[in-house]
CSV table of C-alpha atoms in Angstrom, one decimal:
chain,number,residue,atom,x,y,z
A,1,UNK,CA,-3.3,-31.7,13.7
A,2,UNK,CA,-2.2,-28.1,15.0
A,3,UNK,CA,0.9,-27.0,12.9
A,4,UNK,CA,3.6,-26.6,14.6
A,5,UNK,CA,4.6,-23.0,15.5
A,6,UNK,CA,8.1,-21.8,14.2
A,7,UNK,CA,10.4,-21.3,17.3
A,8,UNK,CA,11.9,-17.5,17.0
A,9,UNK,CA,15.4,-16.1,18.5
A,10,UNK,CA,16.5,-12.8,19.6
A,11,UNK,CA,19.6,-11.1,18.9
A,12,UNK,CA,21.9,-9.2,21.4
A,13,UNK,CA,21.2,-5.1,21.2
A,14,UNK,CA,22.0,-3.6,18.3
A,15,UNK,CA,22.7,-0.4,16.8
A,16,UNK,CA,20.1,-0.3,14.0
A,17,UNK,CA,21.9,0.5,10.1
A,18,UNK,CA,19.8,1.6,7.4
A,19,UNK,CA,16.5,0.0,8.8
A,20,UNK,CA,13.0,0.0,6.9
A,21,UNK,CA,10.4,-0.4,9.8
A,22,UNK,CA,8.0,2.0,9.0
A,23,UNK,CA,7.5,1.5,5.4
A,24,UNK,CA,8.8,-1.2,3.7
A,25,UNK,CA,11.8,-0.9,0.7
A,26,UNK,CA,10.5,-1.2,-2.5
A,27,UNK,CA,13.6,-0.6,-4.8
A,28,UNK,CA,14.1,-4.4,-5.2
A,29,UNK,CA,11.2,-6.6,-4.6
A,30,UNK,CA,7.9,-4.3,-5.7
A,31,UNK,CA,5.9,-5.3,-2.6
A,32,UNK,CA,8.5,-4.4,-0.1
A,33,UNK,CA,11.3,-5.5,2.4
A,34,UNK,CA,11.0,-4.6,5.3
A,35,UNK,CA,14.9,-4.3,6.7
A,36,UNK,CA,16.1,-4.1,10.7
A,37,UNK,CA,20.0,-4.8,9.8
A,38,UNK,CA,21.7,-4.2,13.1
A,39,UNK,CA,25.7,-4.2,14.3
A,40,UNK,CA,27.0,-5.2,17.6
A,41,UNK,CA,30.4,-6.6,18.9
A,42,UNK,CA,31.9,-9.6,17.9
A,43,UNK,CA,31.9,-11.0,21.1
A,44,UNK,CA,28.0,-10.3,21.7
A,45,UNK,CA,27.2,-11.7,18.8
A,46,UNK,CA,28.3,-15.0,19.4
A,47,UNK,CA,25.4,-16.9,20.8
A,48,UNK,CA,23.0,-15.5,18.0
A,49,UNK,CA,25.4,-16.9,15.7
A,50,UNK,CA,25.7,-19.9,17.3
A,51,UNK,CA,22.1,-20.3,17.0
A,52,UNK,CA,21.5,-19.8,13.5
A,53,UNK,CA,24.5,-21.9,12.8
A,54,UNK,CA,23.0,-25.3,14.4
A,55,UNK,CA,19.7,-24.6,12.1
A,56,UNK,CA,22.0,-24.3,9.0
A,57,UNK,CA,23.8,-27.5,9.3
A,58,UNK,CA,20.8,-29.6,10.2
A,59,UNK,CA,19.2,-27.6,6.5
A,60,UNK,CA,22.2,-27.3,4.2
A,61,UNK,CA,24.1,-30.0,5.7
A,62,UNK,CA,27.0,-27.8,6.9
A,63,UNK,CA,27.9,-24.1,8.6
A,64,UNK,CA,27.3,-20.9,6.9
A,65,UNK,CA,30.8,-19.1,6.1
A,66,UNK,CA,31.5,-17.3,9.5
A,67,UNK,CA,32.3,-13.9,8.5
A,68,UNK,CA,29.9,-12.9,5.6
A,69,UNK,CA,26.9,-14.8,4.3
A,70,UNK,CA,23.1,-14.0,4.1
A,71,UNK,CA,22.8,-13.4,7.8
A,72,UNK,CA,25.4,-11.5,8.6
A,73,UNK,CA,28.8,-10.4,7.9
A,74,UNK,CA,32.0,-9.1,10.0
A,75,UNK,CA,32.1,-5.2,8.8
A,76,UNK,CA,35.0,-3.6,7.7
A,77,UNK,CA,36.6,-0.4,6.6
A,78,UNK,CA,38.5,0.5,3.7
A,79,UNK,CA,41.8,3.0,4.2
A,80,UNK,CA,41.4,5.8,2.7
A,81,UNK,CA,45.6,6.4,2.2
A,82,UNK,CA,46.4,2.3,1.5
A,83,UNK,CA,43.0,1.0,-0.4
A,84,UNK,CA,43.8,-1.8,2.5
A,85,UNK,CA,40.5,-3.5,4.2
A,86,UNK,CA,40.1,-4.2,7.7
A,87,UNK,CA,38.0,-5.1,10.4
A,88,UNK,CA,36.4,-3.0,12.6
A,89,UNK,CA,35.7,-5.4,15.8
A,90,UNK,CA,31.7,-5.4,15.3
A,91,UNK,CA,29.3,-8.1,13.1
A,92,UNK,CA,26.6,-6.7,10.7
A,93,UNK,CA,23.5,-9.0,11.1
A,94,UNK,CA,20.8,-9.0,8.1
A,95,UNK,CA,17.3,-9.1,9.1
A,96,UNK,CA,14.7,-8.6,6.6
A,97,UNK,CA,11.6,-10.2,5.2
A,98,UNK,CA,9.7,-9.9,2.2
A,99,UNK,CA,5.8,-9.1,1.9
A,100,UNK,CA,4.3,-11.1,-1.2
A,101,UNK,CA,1.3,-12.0,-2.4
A,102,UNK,CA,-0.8,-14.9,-1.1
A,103,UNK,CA,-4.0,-16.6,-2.5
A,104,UNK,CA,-7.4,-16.1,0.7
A,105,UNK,CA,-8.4,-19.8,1.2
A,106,UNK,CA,-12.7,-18.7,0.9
A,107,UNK,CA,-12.4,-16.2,-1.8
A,108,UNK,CA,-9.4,-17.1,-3.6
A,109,UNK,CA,-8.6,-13.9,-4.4
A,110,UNK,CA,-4.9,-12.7,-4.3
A,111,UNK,CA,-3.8,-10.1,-1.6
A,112,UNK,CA,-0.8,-8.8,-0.3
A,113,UNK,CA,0.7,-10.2,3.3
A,114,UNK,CA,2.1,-7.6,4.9
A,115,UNK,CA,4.8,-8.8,7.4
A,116,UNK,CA,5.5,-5.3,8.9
A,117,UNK,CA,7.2,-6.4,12.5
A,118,UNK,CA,6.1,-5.6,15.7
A,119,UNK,CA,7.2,-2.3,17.6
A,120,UNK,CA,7.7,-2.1,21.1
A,121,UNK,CA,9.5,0.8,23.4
A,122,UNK,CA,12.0,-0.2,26.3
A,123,UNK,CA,9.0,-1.3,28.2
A,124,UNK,CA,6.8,-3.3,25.9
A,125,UNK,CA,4.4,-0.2,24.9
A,126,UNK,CA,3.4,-0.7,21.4
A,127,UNK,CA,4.9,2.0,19.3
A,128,UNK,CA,3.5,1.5,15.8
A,129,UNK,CA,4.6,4.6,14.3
A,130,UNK,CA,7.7,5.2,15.8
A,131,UNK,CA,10.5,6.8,13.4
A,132,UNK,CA,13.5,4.1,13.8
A,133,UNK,CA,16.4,5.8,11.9
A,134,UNK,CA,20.1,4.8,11.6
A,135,UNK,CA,21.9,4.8,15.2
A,136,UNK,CA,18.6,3.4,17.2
A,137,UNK,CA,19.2,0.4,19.4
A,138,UNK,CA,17.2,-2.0,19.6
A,139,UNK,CA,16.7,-6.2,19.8
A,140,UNK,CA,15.0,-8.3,17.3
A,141,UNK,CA,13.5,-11.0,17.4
A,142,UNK,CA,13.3,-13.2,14.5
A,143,UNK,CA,12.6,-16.3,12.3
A,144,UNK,CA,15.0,-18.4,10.6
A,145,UNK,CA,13.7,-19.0,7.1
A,146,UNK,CA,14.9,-22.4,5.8
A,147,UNK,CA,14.3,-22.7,2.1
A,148,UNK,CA,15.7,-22.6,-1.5
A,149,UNK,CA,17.0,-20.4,-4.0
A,150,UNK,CA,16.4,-19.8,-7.3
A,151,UNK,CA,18.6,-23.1,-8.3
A,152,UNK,CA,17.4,-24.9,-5.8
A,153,UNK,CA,20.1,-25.2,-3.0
A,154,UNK,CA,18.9,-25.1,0.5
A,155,UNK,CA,19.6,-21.6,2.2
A,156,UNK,CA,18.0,-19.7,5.8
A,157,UNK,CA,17.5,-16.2,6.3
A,158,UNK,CA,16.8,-14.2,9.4
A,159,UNK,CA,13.7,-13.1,9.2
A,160,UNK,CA,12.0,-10.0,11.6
A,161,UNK,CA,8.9,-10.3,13.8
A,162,UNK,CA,9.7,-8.1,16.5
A,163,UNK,CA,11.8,-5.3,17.5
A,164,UNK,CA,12.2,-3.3,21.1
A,165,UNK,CA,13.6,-0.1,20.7
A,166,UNK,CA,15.7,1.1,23.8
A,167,UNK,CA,17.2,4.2,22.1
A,168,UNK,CA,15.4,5.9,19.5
A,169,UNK,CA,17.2,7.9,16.8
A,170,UNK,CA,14.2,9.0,14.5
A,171,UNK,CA,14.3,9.7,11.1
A,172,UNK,CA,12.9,12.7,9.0
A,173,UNK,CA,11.4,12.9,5.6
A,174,UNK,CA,13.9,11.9,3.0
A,175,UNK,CA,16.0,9.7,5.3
A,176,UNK,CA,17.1,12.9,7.1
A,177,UNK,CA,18.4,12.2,10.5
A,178,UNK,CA,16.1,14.0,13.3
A,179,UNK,CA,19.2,14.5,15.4
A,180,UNK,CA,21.4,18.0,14.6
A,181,UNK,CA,24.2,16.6,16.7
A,182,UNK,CA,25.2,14.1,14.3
A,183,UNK,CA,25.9,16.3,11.4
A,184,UNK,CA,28.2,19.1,13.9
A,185,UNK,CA,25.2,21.6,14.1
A,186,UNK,CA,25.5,23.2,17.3
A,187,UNK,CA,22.4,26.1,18.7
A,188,UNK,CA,23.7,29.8,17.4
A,189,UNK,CA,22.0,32.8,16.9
A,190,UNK,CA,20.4,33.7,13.6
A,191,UNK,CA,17.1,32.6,11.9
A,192,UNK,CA,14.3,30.6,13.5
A,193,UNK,CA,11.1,29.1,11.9
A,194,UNK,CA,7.9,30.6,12.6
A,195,UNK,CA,6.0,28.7,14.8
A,196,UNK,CA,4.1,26.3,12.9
A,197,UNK,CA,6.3,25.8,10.3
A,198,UNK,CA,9.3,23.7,11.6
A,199,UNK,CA,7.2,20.7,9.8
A,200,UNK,CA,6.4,22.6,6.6
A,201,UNK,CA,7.3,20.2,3.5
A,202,UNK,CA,8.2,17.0,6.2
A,203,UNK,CA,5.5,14.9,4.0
A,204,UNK,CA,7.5,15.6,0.4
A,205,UNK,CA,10.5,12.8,-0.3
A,206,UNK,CA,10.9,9.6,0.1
A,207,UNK,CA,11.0,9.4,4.0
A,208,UNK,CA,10.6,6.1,5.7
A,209,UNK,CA,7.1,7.3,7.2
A,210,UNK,CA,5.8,8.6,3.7
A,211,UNK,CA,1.9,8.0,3.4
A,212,UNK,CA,2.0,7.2,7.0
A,213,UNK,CA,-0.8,8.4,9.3
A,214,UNK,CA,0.2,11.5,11.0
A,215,UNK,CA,-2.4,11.6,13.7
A,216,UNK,CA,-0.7,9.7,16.5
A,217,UNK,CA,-1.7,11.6,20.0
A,218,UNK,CA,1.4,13.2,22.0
A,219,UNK,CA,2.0,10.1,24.1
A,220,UNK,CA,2.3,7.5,20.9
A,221,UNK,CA,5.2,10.1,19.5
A,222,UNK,CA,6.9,11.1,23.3
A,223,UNK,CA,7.3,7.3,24.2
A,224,UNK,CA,10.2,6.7,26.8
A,225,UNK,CA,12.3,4.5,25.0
């Protein structure tokens, strides 16, 4: 008998925060996370939430805590002047999956699953190597994980498979945002590059892309998002 395939859900667009689509984080779990965390409104979030709420209560027998758990959380910000939390209107969800190590049924041999997710522009284009940095929007699609932790209770996670990328914000080696704007840097006169050396030193660091293949053509790195 065919095994049943797991059903997946797709959030509302988000505006990506801290994501790891490229290569996967490897500070905590040595074979890497791969990470698509994304914030929207509270509002828009509702019906993913509702979603992943029916799954819990049918797995751990009752709601996750509705404004911070594994899946997502409602953000907030901290005064500076008071110390005094509060929230900021929009929900943080948690999307991210682990790659590990599985056993190949003929030759038994251990090797690792890599559980990179799916790319896609605005209009379904495959964009493997595209440079998702903080600020992108995009929608996810995802699995919900039912399983246990390390005591044994019954928890979910959301899990990626899929993103579409409607606005791209890319990244530069070192986690460098691509985008001048956003740090205040406006065009003035004064020193320039030579040409040919505006992407001198971009493979040092610990960019998202690092040990990526550079060789995508001009149309995999000028898709219209």
């Amino acid at each position: 008998m065919a095994k049943a395939k797991k059903p997946t859900f797709r959030t509302p667009r988000l505006s990506a925060v801290y994501p790891r689509l490229n290569s996967p984080d490897t500070k905590y779990n040595k074979h890497g996370t791969y990470k698509a965390d994304g914030r929207t409104k509270i509002a828009d979030a509702q019906s993913t939430i509702k979603a992943v709420q029916e799954v819990a209560k049918k797995h751990i027998g009752k709601p996750l805590p509705l404004k911070k758990n594994a899946c997502w959380e409602y953000e907030k910000i901290t005064d500076e002047d008071t110390g005094e939390e509060r929230e900021t209107g929009f929900v943080v969800f948690k999307l991210r999956v682990k790659n590990r190590m599985v056993t190949d049924k003929k030759t038994k041999q251990e090797q690792l699953w890599d559980r990179k997710p799916a790319m896609f522009s605005a209009s379904g284009k495959p964009v493997p190597k595209a440079k998702v940095g903080a600020g992108s929007e995009y929608a996810v699609t995802f699995e919900i994980y039912e399983g246990k932790d390390g005591d044994g209770n019954p928890i979910v996670n959301l899990q990626p498979v899929a993103v579409q990328i409607f606005k791209l914000v890319e990244f530069q080696s070192g986690g460098a945002d691509a985008d001048p704007s956003r740090y205040g840097i406006e065009a003035e006169e004064g020193w320039e590059p030579e040409e040919g050396d505006e992407d001198e030193g971009q493979d040092e660091g610990n960019g998202d892309d690092a040990g990526s293949d550079d060789s995508s053509s001009d149309e995999e790195e000028n898709t219209d998002f």
